[in-house]
Each structure stands twice: as C-alpha cells, then as structure tokens.
Amino acid sequence: KMANRRYELTDEQWERIKNMIQHSRMGRPPKDDRLMLNAMFWLARSGAGWEDLPERYGPWKTVYSRFCKWRDDGTLLRIFKALNEDADMENLSLDSTIVKAHPQALELKGAVNSEVHQFIGTSRGGKSTKIHAVVDGLGNPIYFQLTGGNIHDATVAVEVLSHLNISDSTILADKAYGTNEILDYIQQQDGDYAIPPKSNTRNPWRCDWTLYKERHLVECFFLKLKQFRRVATRYDKLASSFLAFVYLASIAILLK
C-alpha cells in the first residue's frame, strides 16, 4: 500500500507550500488541495492518462479541473518560484533537452492550435519539444522555456537569459552557445561566462575549464526531470499543460 503512495507529499513538504495556494472566497469549499496535488504528482511520475487515476484521488475530472485552474492562474509557477527564491546565482548552467511528442499530443486541429503555437517541431527524430532550462549553482531549476525540437539552442539563449538577473553570475554552457550575440549579451548584463569556443573560432577566448565542469549540474537535473514519465514523453496537446507538468516535476524535485 505504501509503495503506491511514494510519490505523495510528506507532512513536512506540505507545510512548506500549503499557504502558496490561493482560493476564491466565493462558492463551495474546494476539494482537499493536498489530495489534488498528490494526484497530479502521481500523474507526472507515472505518465498515465487522466482516466487512469487511482480511485483514492476521487473523480479524475475534478483533478483535471483543478490542474487547469492552477495551470492558468499561475499557482504552479508561483510555488516553483517560491521554492527557488534563495537560488545560488553565482554560477548558472544553461542547456536544453529533447522530449519526443506522443501521437496524442499531435491531435489539435486549426491554425491557432498548430504545432508552431504548441512548440512541437519536426527533426530527424520525429516530432518533439525542447525544454530549455537554467539551473543554479546547486543544480536546482530556476527557469524554463519551451520551443519546437528543431530550434537551435543558441537562437533562444538570449531570450532565456533575459528572464533572469545575471549580473555577477557566470553562465556555464557548451560550445553551441558560444556565439557573439550570446557572449556580448552576458557581458552587457555585467555577467561572465565559462563557454568553450568552437574549434573553428578565429579568435578563441579563454575558458575556465575547472568551472566549466560544474555544467554537469544541468545534465544531472535533466536526468531527475525525466524520471517523471509525463515529462520524459510529451502526451499533452497544449504547451501550457506540458509546461505545467514540468513545473510539477520540478516542485517535487525542489521539495526533496
């Protein structure tokens, strides 16, 4: 029985986040928040469909309705941000990971619901979404952005970094990020970088290789993230829903 509940919040973890969930004063009292959140963690970890939720969580439509509410009103993002407000900003590691899109994620029809709008791209591996992430000096996630899987890392790096205060931070990233645009942006923001130059760079710069080794933290984080099957494969049609599961998985990781 306990094995079924290993993905659920402990009392200590629940105490840390329960006050971050806000409610409207109107209408009936909501279903137990902790139960709803545990149901979402179960889905994130198992990769199962909504209809496959165990009975102990109540009707799946109730959980789905709460998920949509917390996705759209920013509750999941707010909890995620609160858990990393004391982030170690000295060294920040930037990278991306590819997630294959399941056929059911491709079922949306219409121009507004096109693959472009939902960050699904076509590359040699098929249909996929790319998660761009920044982790702090302890390997904890502090920012995410989605693109289609066919989008090159360097083309969105400045946009990703623009959502963070990187003054006095050193950005660690692989040589794919070693473009003039990215390096200039980091310096303009009073940051530094440990990004190795490509082998064909005309004027190669010095890279602190000892510091660069810390970049493994972002790769270790992606390994933890992909233990959540709902993130390791994209089943959600809407990018906002997929990103919400990325936040849910990250909240579970940050609470450990």
PDB file of C-alpha atoms in Angstrom:
ATOM      1  CA  LYS A   1       0.000   0.000   0.000  1.00  0.00           C
ATOM      2  CA  MET A   2       2.810   2.405   0.879  1.00  0.00           C
ATOM      3  CA  ALA A   3       4.546   1.679  -2.456  1.00  0.00           C
ATOM      4  CA  ASN A   4       1.574   3.188  -4.278  1.00  0.00           C
ATOM      5  CA  ARG A   5       1.962   6.410  -2.298  1.00  0.00           C
ATOM      6  CA  ARG A   6       5.676   7.025  -2.596  1.00  0.00           C
ATOM      7  CA  TYR A   7       5.134   9.981  -4.944  1.00  0.00           C
ATOM      8  CA  GLU A   8       2.956  11.851  -2.442  1.00  0.00           C
ATOM      9  CA  LEU A   9       3.812  14.806  -0.218  1.00  0.00           C
ATOM     10  CA  THR A  10       5.065  14.253   3.308  1.00  0.00           C
ATOM     11  CA  ASP A  11       3.606  16.392   6.115  1.00  0.00           C
ATOM     12  CA  GLU A  12       6.795  18.473   6.176  1.00  0.00           C
ATOM     13  CA  GLN A  13       6.706  19.096   2.408  1.00  0.00           C
ATOM     14  CA  TRP A  14       3.026  20.055   2.514  1.00  0.00           C
ATOM     15  CA  GLU A  15       3.684  22.566   5.331  1.00  0.00           C
ATOM     16  CA  ARG A  16       6.243  24.317   3.101  1.00  0.00           C
ATOM     17  CA  ILE A  17       3.838  25.009   0.251  1.00  0.00           C
ATOM     18  CA  LYS A  18       0.242  24.882   1.515  1.00  0.00           C
ATOM     19  CA  ASN A  19      -0.011  28.654   2.044  1.00  0.00           C
ATOM     20  CA  MET A  20       1.033  29.335  -1.561  1.00  0.00           C
ATOM     21  CA  ILE A  21      -2.310  28.063  -2.864  1.00  0.00           C
ATOM     22  CA  GLN A  22      -4.897  30.844  -3.026  1.00  0.00           C
ATOM     23  CA  HIS A  23      -8.658  30.409  -3.131  1.00  0.00           C
ATOM     24  CA  SER A  24     -11.622  32.449  -4.193  1.00  0.00           C
ATOM     25  CA  ARG A  25     -13.914  33.336  -1.282  1.00  0.00           C
ATOM     26  CA  MET A  26     -16.924  32.594  -3.471  1.00  0.00           C
ATOM     27  CA  GLY A  27     -18.578  29.223  -3.993  1.00  0.00           C
ATOM     28  CA  ARG A  28     -18.209  25.851  -2.347  1.00  0.00           C
ATOM     29  CA  PRO A  29     -15.056  24.945  -0.383  1.00  0.00           C
ATOM     30  CA  PRO A  30     -12.555  23.305  -2.761  1.00  0.00           C
ATOM     31  CA  LYS A  31     -11.613  19.645  -2.660  1.00  0.00           C
ATOM     32  CA  ASP A  32      -8.616  18.959  -0.448  1.00  0.00           C
ATOM     33  CA  ASP A  33      -5.631  20.728  -2.049  1.00  0.00           C
ATOM     34  CA  ARG A  34      -3.113  18.191  -0.814  1.00  0.00           C
ATOM     35  CA  LEU A  35      -5.100  15.327  -2.329  1.00  0.00           C
ATOM     36  CA  MET A  36      -5.362  17.183  -5.650  1.00  0.00           C
ATOM     37  CA  LEU A  37      -1.622  17.921  -5.707  1.00  0.00           C
ATOM     38  CA  ASN A  38      -0.751  14.323  -4.823  1.00  0.00           C
ATOM     39  CA  ALA A  39      -2.928  13.170  -7.737  1.00  0.00           C
ATOM     40  CA  MET A  40      -1.016  15.487 -10.089  1.00  0.00           C
ATOM     41  CA  PHE A  41       2.335  14.207  -8.780  1.00  0.00           C
ATOM     42  CA  TRP A  42       1.129  10.644  -9.376  1.00  0.00           C
ATOM     43  CA  LEU A  43       0.242  11.512 -12.973  1.00  0.00           C
ATOM     44  CA  ALA A  44       3.539  13.327 -13.548  1.00  0.00           C
ATOM     45  CA  ARG A  45       5.583  10.411 -12.255  1.00  0.00           C
ATOM     46  CA  SER A  46       3.580   7.540 -13.759  1.00  0.00           C
ATOM     47  CA  GLY A  47       2.861   9.049 -17.177  1.00  0.00           C
ATOM     48  CA  ALA A  48      -0.638   7.573 -17.010  1.00  0.00           C
ATOM     49  CA  GLY A  49      -3.708   9.181 -18.545  1.00  0.00           C
ATOM     50  CA  TRP A  50      -6.215  11.220 -16.560  1.00  0.00           C
ATOM     51  CA  GLU A  51      -8.788   8.440 -16.703  1.00  0.00           C
ATOM     52  CA  ASP A  52      -6.292   6.053 -15.061  1.00  0.00           C
ATOM     53  CA  LEU A  53      -6.050   7.988 -11.785  1.00  0.00           C
ATOM     54  CA  PRO A  54      -6.483   5.667  -8.768  1.00  0.00           C
ATOM     55  CA  GLU A  55      -9.885   5.919  -7.093  1.00  0.00           C
ATOM     56  CA  ARG A  56      -8.380   7.259  -3.865  1.00  0.00           C
ATOM     57  CA  TYR A  57      -7.919  10.629  -5.560  1.00  0.00           C
ATOM     58  CA  GLY A  58     -11.582  10.958  -6.423  1.00  0.00           C
ATOM     59  CA  PRO A  59     -13.079  11.672  -9.888  1.00  0.00           C
ATOM     60  CA  TRP A  60     -10.380  12.357 -12.478  1.00  0.00           C
ATOM     61  CA  LYS A  61     -12.400  15.250 -13.916  1.00  0.00           C
ATOM     62  CA  THR A  62     -12.186  17.032 -10.553  1.00  0.00           C
ATOM     63  CA  VAL A  63      -8.393  16.670 -10.533  1.00  0.00           C
ATOM     64  CA  TYR A  64      -8.185  17.765 -14.173  1.00  0.00           C
ATOM     65  CA  SER A  65     -10.311  20.837 -13.452  1.00  0.00           C
ATOM     66  CA  ARG A  66      -8.024  21.810 -10.564  1.00  0.00           C
ATOM     67  CA  PHE A  67      -4.930  21.196 -12.708  1.00  0.00           C
ATOM     68  CA  CYS A  68      -6.291  23.556 -15.395  1.00  0.00           C
ATOM     69  CA  LYS A  69      -7.095  26.196 -12.772  1.00  0.00           C
ATOM     70  CA  TRP A  70      -3.632  26.044 -11.179  1.00  0.00           C
ATOM     71  CA  ARG A  71      -2.025  25.988 -14.636  1.00  0.00           C
ATOM     72  CA  ASP A  72      -3.907  29.072 -15.814  1.00  0.00           C
ATOM     73  CA  ASP A  73      -3.915  31.185 -12.623  1.00  0.00           C
ATOM     74  CA  GLY A  74      -0.159  30.757 -12.093  1.00  0.00           C
ATOM     75  CA  THR A  75      -0.376  28.684  -8.889  1.00  0.00           C
ATOM     76  CA  LEU A  76       2.142  26.060 -10.066  1.00  0.00           C
ATOM     77  CA  LEU A  77       4.543  28.730 -11.333  1.00  0.00           C
ATOM     78  CA  ARG A  78       4.176  30.655  -8.052  1.00  0.00           C
ATOM     79  CA  ILE A  79       5.059  27.574  -5.967  1.00  0.00           C
ATOM     80  CA  PHE A  80       8.016  26.824  -8.258  1.00  0.00           C
ATOM     81  CA  LYS A  81       9.356  30.382  -7.913  1.00  0.00           C
ATOM     82  CA  ALA A  82       8.863  30.440  -4.149  1.00  0.00           C
ATOM     83  CA  LEU A  83      10.875  27.240  -3.754  1.00  0.00           C
ATOM     84  CA  ASN A  84      13.871  28.710  -5.589  1.00  0.00           C
ATOM     85  CA  GLU A  85      13.776  32.292  -4.319  1.00  0.00           C
ATOM     86  CA  ASP A  86      17.048  31.644  -2.426  1.00  0.00           C
ATOM     87  CA  ALA A  87      18.796  30.304  -5.534  1.00  0.00           C
ATOM     88  CA  ASP A  88      22.593  30.354  -5.691  1.00  0.00           C
ATOM     89  CA  MET A  89      23.053  32.722  -8.637  1.00  0.00           C
ATOM     90  CA  GLU A  90      26.874  32.728  -8.699  1.00  0.00           C
ATOM     91  CA  ASN A  91      27.127  30.024 -11.383  1.00  0.00           C
ATOM     92  CA  LEU A  92      24.196  29.328 -13.715  1.00  0.00           C
ATOM     93  CA  SER A  93      24.164  26.385 -16.121  1.00  0.00           C
ATOM     94  CA  LEU A  94      22.169  26.642 -19.357  1.00  0.00           C
ATOM     95  CA  ASP A  95      21.194  23.733 -21.604  1.00  0.00           C
ATOM     96  CA  SER A  96      18.265  22.014 -23.299  1.00  0.00           C
ATOM     97  CA  THR A  97      16.804  18.543 -23.602  1.00  0.00           C
ATOM     98  CA  ILE A  98      14.634  16.972 -26.303  1.00  0.00           C
ATOM     99  CA  VAL A  99      11.299  15.353 -25.464  1.00  0.00           C
ATOM    100  CA  LYS A 100       9.530  13.200 -28.047  1.00  0.00           C
ATOM    101  CA  ALA A 101       5.901  14.068 -28.696  1.00  0.00           C
ATOM    102  CA  HIS A 102       3.470  11.165 -28.376  1.00  0.00           C
ATOM    103  CA  PRO A 103       0.959  10.882 -31.264  1.00  0.00           C
ATOM    104  CA  GLN A 104      -1.862  12.027 -28.954  1.00  0.00           C
ATOM    105  CA  ALA A 105      -0.027  15.350 -28.471  1.00  0.00           C
ATOM    106  CA  LEU A 106      -0.416  15.995 -32.213  1.00  0.00           C
ATOM    107  CA  GLU A 107      -4.201  15.801 -32.383  1.00  0.00           C
ATOM    108  CA  LEU A 108      -5.014  19.528 -32.149  1.00  0.00           C
ATOM    109  CA  LYS A 109      -6.554  20.982 -35.291  1.00  0.00           C
ATOM    110  CA  GLY A 110      -6.697  24.510 -36.660  1.00  0.00           C
ATOM    111  CA  ALA A 111      -4.257  27.382 -37.219  1.00  0.00           C
ATOM    112  CA  VAL A 112      -4.189  28.638 -33.630  1.00  0.00           C
ATOM    113  CA  ASN A 113      -3.604  25.101 -32.422  1.00  0.00           C
ATOM    114  CA  SER A 114      -0.874  24.387 -34.931  1.00  0.00           C
ATOM    115  CA  GLU A 115       2.376  22.674 -33.974  1.00  0.00           C
ATOM    116  CA  VAL A 116       4.213  26.004 -34.131  1.00  0.00           C
ATOM    117  CA  HIS A 117       1.956  27.503 -31.462  1.00  0.00           C
ATOM    118  CA  GLN A 118       2.309  24.436 -29.247  1.00  0.00           C
ATOM    119  CA  PHE A 119       6.122  24.167 -29.565  1.00  0.00           C
ATOM    120  CA  ILE A 120       6.245  20.892 -31.441  1.00  0.00           C
ATOM    121  CA  GLY A 121       8.882  20.719 -34.163  1.00  0.00           C
ATOM    122  CA  THR A 122       9.989  18.150 -36.718  1.00  0.00           C
ATOM    123  CA  SER A 123      13.582  16.947 -36.742  1.00  0.00           C
ATOM    124  CA  ARG A 124      15.377  13.724 -37.629  1.00  0.00           C
ATOM    125  CA  GLY A 125      13.998  12.089 -34.501  1.00  0.00           C
ATOM    126  CA  GLY A 126      10.414  12.948 -35.434  1.00  0.00           C
ATOM    127  CA  LYS A 127       8.019  15.286 -33.657  1.00  0.00           C
ATOM    128  CA  SER A 128       9.471  16.739 -30.484  1.00  0.00           C
ATOM    129  CA  THR A 129       9.558  19.607 -27.990  1.00  0.00           C
ATOM    130  CA  LYS A 130      12.703  21.101 -26.489  1.00  0.00           C
ATOM    131  CA  ILE A 131      12.908  22.176 -22.838  1.00  0.00           C
ATOM    132  CA  HIS A 132      15.451  24.976 -22.299  1.00  0.00           C
ATOM    133  CA  ALA A 133      16.460  25.202 -18.647  1.00  0.00           C
ATOM    134  CA  VAL A 134      18.702  27.207 -16.337  1.00  0.00           C
ATOM    135  CA  VAL A 135      19.853  25.680 -13.045  1.00  0.00           C
ATOM    136  CA  ASP A 136      21.619  27.452 -10.192  1.00  0.00           C
ATOM    137  CA  GLY A 137      24.924  26.623  -8.500  1.00  0.00           C
ATOM    138  CA  LEU A 138      23.282  23.804  -6.551  1.00  0.00           C
ATOM    139  CA  GLY A 139      21.687  22.262  -9.650  1.00  0.00           C
ATOM    140  CA  ASN A 140      18.184  23.480  -8.807  1.00  0.00           C
ATOM    141  CA  PRO A 141      15.992  24.704 -11.704  1.00  0.00           C
ATOM    142  CA  ILE A 142      15.199  28.414 -11.825  1.00  0.00           C
ATOM    143  CA  TYR A 143      13.769  28.989 -15.327  1.00  0.00           C
ATOM    144  CA  PHE A 144      12.209  27.024 -18.199  1.00  0.00           C
ATOM    145  CA  GLN A 145      11.234  27.826 -21.760  1.00  0.00           C
ATOM    146  CA  LEU A 146       9.781  25.591 -24.471  1.00  0.00           C
ATOM    147  CA  THR A 147      10.478  25.559 -28.203  1.00  0.00           C
ATOM    148  CA  GLY A 148       9.987  23.070 -31.006  1.00  0.00           C
ATOM    149  CA  GLY A 149      12.579  20.300 -31.013  1.00  0.00           C
ATOM    150  CA  ASN A 150      14.026  21.637 -34.283  1.00  0.00           C
ATOM    151  CA  ILE A 151      15.042  25.014 -32.807  1.00  0.00           C
ATOM    152  CA  HIS A 152      18.774  25.503 -32.242  1.00  0.00           C
ATOM    153  CA  ASP A 153      19.796  26.221 -28.642  1.00  0.00           C
ATOM    154  CA  ALA A 154      21.727  29.379 -29.495  1.00  0.00           C
ATOM    155  CA  THR A 155      18.757  31.108 -31.146  1.00  0.00           C
ATOM    156  CA  VAL A 156      16.772  31.347 -27.888  1.00  0.00           C
ATOM    157  CA  ALA A 157      19.593  31.619 -25.328  1.00  0.00           C
ATOM    158  CA  VAL A 158      19.446  35.427 -25.020  1.00  0.00           C
ATOM    159  CA  GLU A 159      15.670  35.329 -24.592  1.00  0.00           C
ATOM    160  CA  VAL A 160      16.021  32.642 -21.899  1.00  0.00           C
ATOM    161  CA  LEU A 161      18.705  34.599 -20.030  1.00  0.00           C
ATOM    162  CA  SER A 162      16.706  37.845 -20.328  1.00  0.00           C
ATOM    163  CA  HIS A 163      14.213  36.477 -17.774  1.00  0.00           C
ATOM    164  CA  LEU A 164      16.931  36.338 -15.111  1.00  0.00           C
ATOM    165  CA  ASN A 165      19.173  38.846 -13.380  1.00  0.00           C
ATOM    166  CA  ILE A 166      22.582  37.542 -14.446  1.00  0.00           C
ATOM    167  CA  SER A 167      24.692  40.442 -13.193  1.00  0.00           C
ATOM    168  CA  ASP A 168      27.550  38.968 -11.144  1.00  0.00           C
ATOM    169  CA  SER A 169      26.640  35.483 -12.446  1.00  0.00           C
ATOM    170  CA  THR A 170      28.861  33.213 -14.530  1.00  0.00           C
ATOM    171  CA  ILE A 171      26.980  31.401 -17.289  1.00  0.00           C
ATOM    172  CA  LEU A 172      28.132  27.839 -17.936  1.00  0.00           C
ATOM    173  CA  ALA A 173      27.145  26.317 -21.281  1.00  0.00           C
ATOM    174  CA  ASP A 174      28.577  24.109 -24.010  1.00  0.00           C
ATOM    175  CA  LYS A 175      30.217  25.419 -27.181  1.00  0.00           C
ATOM    176  CA  ALA A 176      26.890  25.543 -29.053  1.00  0.00           C
ATOM    177  CA  TYR A 177      26.194  28.691 -27.035  1.00  0.00           C
ATOM    178  CA  GLY A 178      29.498  30.333 -27.963  1.00  0.00           C
ATOM    179  CA  THR A 179      28.083  32.947 -30.368  1.00  0.00           C
ATOM    180  CA  ASN A 180      28.980  36.630 -30.364  1.00  0.00           C
ATOM    181  CA  GLU A 181      25.374  37.582 -29.675  1.00  0.00           C
ATOM    182  CA  ILE A 182      25.191  35.442 -26.513  1.00  0.00           C
ATOM    183  CA  LEU A 183      28.636  36.381 -25.190  1.00  0.00           C
ATOM    184  CA  ASP A 184      28.009  40.089 -25.815  1.00  0.00           C
ATOM    185  CA  TYR A 185      24.645  39.922 -24.061  1.00  0.00           C
ATOM    186  CA  ILE A 186      26.150  38.260 -20.968  1.00  0.00           C
ATOM    187  CA  GLN A 187      28.842  40.943 -20.747  1.00  0.00           C
ATOM    188  CA  GLN A 188      26.316  43.756 -21.281  1.00  0.00           C
ATOM    189  CA  GLN A 189      24.411  42.401 -18.258  1.00  0.00           C
ATOM    190  CA  ASP A 190      27.621  42.509 -16.148  1.00  0.00           C
ATOM    191  CA  GLY A 191      27.862  38.727 -16.170  1.00  0.00           C
ATOM    192  CA  ASP A 192      30.717  36.387 -17.033  1.00  0.00           C
ATOM    193  CA  TYR A 193      30.822  33.090 -18.901  1.00  0.00           C
ATOM    194  CA  ALA A 194      32.566  29.729 -18.995  1.00  0.00           C
ATOM    195  CA  ILE A 195      31.657  28.679 -22.524  1.00  0.00           C
ATOM    196  CA  PRO A 196      34.347  26.983 -24.650  1.00  0.00           C
ATOM    197  CA  PRO A 197      34.963  28.306 -28.168  1.00  0.00           C
ATOM    198  CA  LYS A 198      34.276  26.100 -31.176  1.00  0.00           C
ATOM    199  CA  SER A 199      37.319  24.513 -32.824  1.00  0.00           C
ATOM    200  CA  ASN A 200      36.966  26.769 -35.899  1.00  0.00           C
ATOM    201  CA  THR A 201      36.681  30.049 -33.937  1.00  0.00           C
ATOM    202  CA  ARG A 202      39.039  32.685 -35.382  1.00  0.00           C
ATOM    203  CA  ASN A 203      39.795  34.416 -32.115  1.00  0.00           C
ATOM    204  CA  PRO A 204      39.253  31.808 -29.395  1.00  0.00           C
ATOM    205  CA  TRP A 205      38.764  33.088 -25.846  1.00  0.00           C
ATOM    206  CA  ARG A 206      39.962  31.614 -22.593  1.00  0.00           C
ATOM    207  CA  CYS A 207      37.610  29.179 -20.848  1.00  0.00           C
ATOM    208  CA  ASP A 208      37.839  28.297 -17.158  1.00  0.00           C
ATOM    209  CA  TRP A 209      37.732  24.519 -17.592  1.00  0.00           C
ATOM    210  CA  THR A 210      37.622  23.831 -13.851  1.00  0.00           C
ATOM    211  CA  LEU A 211      34.492  25.951 -13.526  1.00  0.00           C
ATOM    212  CA  TYR A 212      33.075  24.560 -16.778  1.00  0.00           C
ATOM    213  CA  LYS A 213      32.952  21.080 -15.232  1.00  0.00           C
ATOM    214  CA  GLU A 214      30.147  22.349 -12.969  1.00  0.00           C
ATOM    215  CA  ARG A 215      27.929  22.357 -16.069  1.00  0.00           C
ATOM    216  CA  HIS A 216      27.168  18.700 -15.328  1.00  0.00           C
ATOM    217  CA  LEU A 217      24.622  20.016 -12.801  1.00  0.00           C
ATOM    218  CA  VAL A 218      22.127  20.858 -15.560  1.00  0.00           C
ATOM    219  CA  GLU A 219      22.581  17.419 -17.129  1.00  0.00           C
ATOM    220  CA  CYS A 220      22.017  15.789 -13.724  1.00  0.00           C
ATOM    221  CA  PHE A 221      18.847  17.859 -13.334  1.00  0.00           C
ATOM    222  CA  PHE A 222      17.503  16.665 -16.706  1.00  0.00           C
ATOM    223  CA  LEU A 223      18.061  13.057 -15.556  1.00  0.00           C
ATOM    224  CA  LYS A 224      15.936  13.754 -12.465  1.00  0.00           C
ATOM    225  CA  LEU A 225      13.314  15.562 -14.541  1.00  0.00           C
ATOM    226  CA  LYS A 226      12.931  12.675 -16.971  1.00  0.00           C
ATOM    227  CA  GLN A 227      12.195  10.250 -14.150  1.00  0.00           C
ATOM    228  CA  PHE A 228       8.761  11.861 -14.423  1.00  0.00           C
ATOM    229  CA  ARG A 229       7.277   9.982 -17.360  1.00  0.00           C
ATOM    230  CA  ARG A 230       4.744  12.689 -18.143  1.00  0.00           C
ATOM    231  CA  VAL A 231       7.743  14.947 -18.886  1.00  0.00           C
ATOM    232  CA  ALA A 232      10.053  12.340 -20.468  1.00  0.00           C
ATOM    233  CA  THR A 233       7.436  11.915 -23.212  1.00  0.00           C
ATOM    234  CA  ARG A 234       5.044  14.699 -24.169  1.00  0.00           C
ATOM    235  CA  TYR A 235       1.435  13.479 -24.079  1.00  0.00           C
ATOM    236  CA  ASP A 236      -0.177  16.907 -23.691  1.00  0.00           C
ATOM    237  CA  LYS A 237      -1.583  18.672 -26.737  1.00  0.00           C
ATOM    238  CA  LEU A 238      -1.274  22.116 -25.129  1.00  0.00           C
ATOM    239  CA  ALA A 239       2.193  23.507 -24.478  1.00  0.00           C
ATOM    240  CA  SER A 240       0.844  25.201 -21.339  1.00  0.00           C
ATOM    241  CA  SER A 241      -0.212  21.805 -19.932  1.00  0.00           C
ATOM    242  CA  PHE A 242       3.137  20.205 -20.738  1.00  0.00           C
ATOM    243  CA  LEU A 243       4.978  23.117 -19.110  1.00  0.00           C
ATOM    244  CA  ALA A 244       2.708  22.785 -16.055  1.00  0.00           C
ATOM    245  CA  PHE A 245       3.869  19.173 -15.683  1.00  0.00           C
ATOM    246  CA  VAL A 246       7.481  20.377 -15.965  1.00  0.00           C
ATOM    247  CA  TYR A 247       6.747  22.730 -13.042  1.00  0.00           C
ATOM    248  CA  LEU A 248       5.044  19.935 -11.075  1.00  0.00           C
ATOM    249  CA  ALA A 249       8.041  17.636 -11.545  1.00  0.00           C
ATOM    250  CA  SER A 250      10.396  20.465 -10.561  1.00  0.00           C
ATOM    251  CA  ILE A 251       8.362  21.247  -7.445  1.00  0.00           C
ATOM    252  CA  ALA A 252       8.662  17.585  -6.416  1.00  0.00           C
ATOM    253  CA  ILE A 253      12.439  17.718  -7.021  1.00  0.00           C
ATOM    254  CA  LEU A 254      12.857  21.010  -5.113  1.00  0.00           C
ATOM    255  CA  LEU A 255      10.874  19.696  -2.131  1.00  0.00           C
ATOM    256  CA  LYS A 256      13.245  16.736  -1.619  1.00  0.00           C
TER     257      LYS A 256
END
